[in-house]
Amino acid sequence: MYNRLRLICFFDLPMVSKVELRRYRVFRKRLIELGFVMIQESVYVRTLPNRSQLKKYEDQLKKVTPYNGLVELMYVSEKQFNDRCFLAGEKAPQEVAVGNNKMVII
């Protein structure tokens, strides 16, 4: 449990043309298939058991990342992630349901 990390994906993708909209949908769908959960619009997070898993998810996302726009990955420890300070709003319902579990059956 001490080695657990959160992999955070931030993205800003253009959605003006039909092609861009399709690329956005493919990217977002793949994020969800890989177990990422939306915590804000265009901010998704996933729990990882250790650092060795980072490369796996990075490689998977590179395959579907559109060439234009911005996609960033950041990892933080579970403690850092849980120490976030909410100035307004609260945790998203899906984030509360998932918590720091690797798999949740709903």
Short mmCIF file of C-alpha atoms in Angstrom, two decimals:
data_model
loop_
_atom_site.label_atom_id
_atom_site.label_comp_id
_atom_site.label_asym_id
_atom_site.label_seq_id
_atom_site.Cartn_x
_atom_site.Cartn_y
_atom_site.Cartn_z
CA MET A 1 0.00 0.00 0.00
CA TYR A 2 2.88 2.39 0.68
CA ASN A 3 4.07 2.25 -2.93
CA ARG A 4 0.68 3.06 -4.40
CA LEU A 5 0.60 5.92 -6.85
CA ARG A 6 -2.01 7.92 -8.66
CA LEU A 7 -1.46 8.52 -12.36
CA ILE A 8 -3.20 11.72 -13.38
CA CYS A 9 -3.95 12.52 -17.01
CA PHE A 10 -4.67 16.14 -17.96
CA PHE A 11 -5.73 16.87 -21.50
CA ASP A 12 -6.97 19.69 -23.68
CA LEU A 13 -7.88 18.43 -27.12
CA PRO A 14 -9.46 20.41 -29.95
CA MET A 15 -13.00 19.38 -30.88
CA VAL A 16 -13.81 21.72 -33.76
CA SER A 17 -13.88 19.39 -36.75
CA LYS A 18 -15.52 15.97 -36.96
CA VAL A 19 -12.09 14.34 -37.15
CA GLU A 20 -10.93 16.11 -33.98
CA LEU A 21 -14.13 15.17 -32.18
CA ARG A 22 -13.64 11.52 -33.16
CA ARG A 23 -10.01 11.56 -31.93
CA TYR A 24 -11.17 13.08 -28.63
CA ARG A 25 -13.81 10.35 -28.19
CA VAL A 26 -11.31 7.57 -29.00
CA PHE A 27 -8.79 9.00 -26.52
CA ARG A 28 -11.36 9.43 -23.74
CA LYS A 29 -12.81 5.97 -24.32
CA ARG A 30 -9.35 4.42 -24.04
CA LEU A 31 -8.72 6.27 -20.77
CA ILE A 32 -11.86 4.73 -19.33
CA GLU A 33 -10.99 1.27 -20.68
CA LEU A 34 -7.62 1.54 -18.92
CA GLY A 35 -9.36 2.19 -15.60
CA PHE A 36 -9.07 5.95 -15.38
CA VAL A 37 -11.84 7.81 -13.54
CA MET A 38 -12.85 11.39 -14.28
CA ILE A 39 -12.30 13.76 -11.36
CA GLN A 40 -12.86 16.92 -13.40
CA GLU A 41 -13.61 17.58 -17.01
CA SER A 42 -10.43 16.62 -18.91
CA VAL A 43 -8.72 15.36 -15.73
CA TYR A 44 -8.68 11.61 -15.17
CA VAL A 45 -6.91 9.57 -12.50
CA ARG A 46 -5.97 5.95 -11.98
CA THR A 47 -4.45 4.04 -9.06
CA LEU A 48 -1.24 2.13 -9.72
CA PRO A 49 0.34 -0.44 -7.40
CA ASN A 50 3.92 0.75 -8.12
CA ARG A 51 6.14 2.79 -10.45
CA SER A 52 6.82 -0.10 -12.79
CA GLN A 53 3.24 0.18 -14.08
CA LEU A 54 3.69 3.79 -15.22
CA LYS A 55 5.37 2.92 -18.52
CA LYS A 56 2.63 0.44 -19.41
CA TYR A 57 -0.10 3.07 -19.21
CA GLU A 58 2.02 5.74 -20.84
CA ASP A 59 2.62 3.46 -23.82
CA GLN A 60 -1.07 2.57 -24.08
CA LEU A 61 -2.11 6.22 -24.08
CA LYS A 62 0.56 7.23 -26.61
CA LYS A 63 -1.12 4.92 -29.12
CA VAL A 64 -4.35 6.94 -29.06
CA THR A 65 -3.08 10.44 -28.24
CA PRO A 66 -3.97 12.91 -31.02
CA TYR A 67 -1.01 14.77 -32.49
CA ASN A 68 -2.57 18.17 -31.80
CA GLY A 69 -3.74 19.44 -28.46
CA LEU A 70 -2.15 18.86 -25.06
CA VAL A 71 -1.95 15.64 -23.02
CA GLU A 72 0.05 15.46 -19.80
CA LEU A 73 0.66 12.63 -17.34
CA MET A 74 1.69 13.19 -13.74
CA TYR A 75 2.09 10.72 -10.93
CA VAL A 76 1.81 11.44 -7.24
CA SER A 77 1.87 9.27 -4.14
CA GLU A 78 -1.41 8.18 -2.61
CA LYS A 79 -0.71 10.41 0.38
CA GLN A 80 -0.09 13.47 -1.79
CA PHE A 81 -3.27 12.78 -3.73
CA ASN A 82 -5.34 12.42 -0.57
CA ASP A 83 -3.87 15.61 0.91
CA ARG A 84 -5.54 17.75 -1.77
CA CYS A 85 -7.31 20.82 -0.46
CA PHE A 86 -10.76 21.57 -1.90
CA LEU A 87 -11.40 25.30 -1.99
CA ALA A 88 -14.79 24.78 -3.61
CA GLY A 89 -16.73 21.64 -4.42
CA GLU A 90 -15.93 18.13 -3.26
CA LYS A 91 -14.72 14.77 -4.52
CA ALA A 92 -16.60 13.43 -7.52
CA PRO A 93 -19.02 10.59 -6.66
CA GLN A 94 -17.09 8.11 -8.83
CA GLU A 95 -13.86 9.03 -7.05
CA VAL A 96 -15.49 8.34 -3.67
CA ALA A 97 -16.77 4.98 -4.95
CA VAL A 98 -13.39 3.91 -6.30
CA GLY A 99 -11.22 5.31 -3.49
CA ASN A 100 -7.76 3.76 -3.64
CA ASN A 101 -8.98 0.31 -4.67
CA LYS A 102 -7.50 -1.24 -7.78
CA MET A 103 -10.85 -2.70 -8.83
CA VAL A 104 -14.39 -1.87 -7.82
CA ILE A 105 -17.46 -3.82 -8.89
CA ILE A 106 -20.56 -1.66 -9.07
#
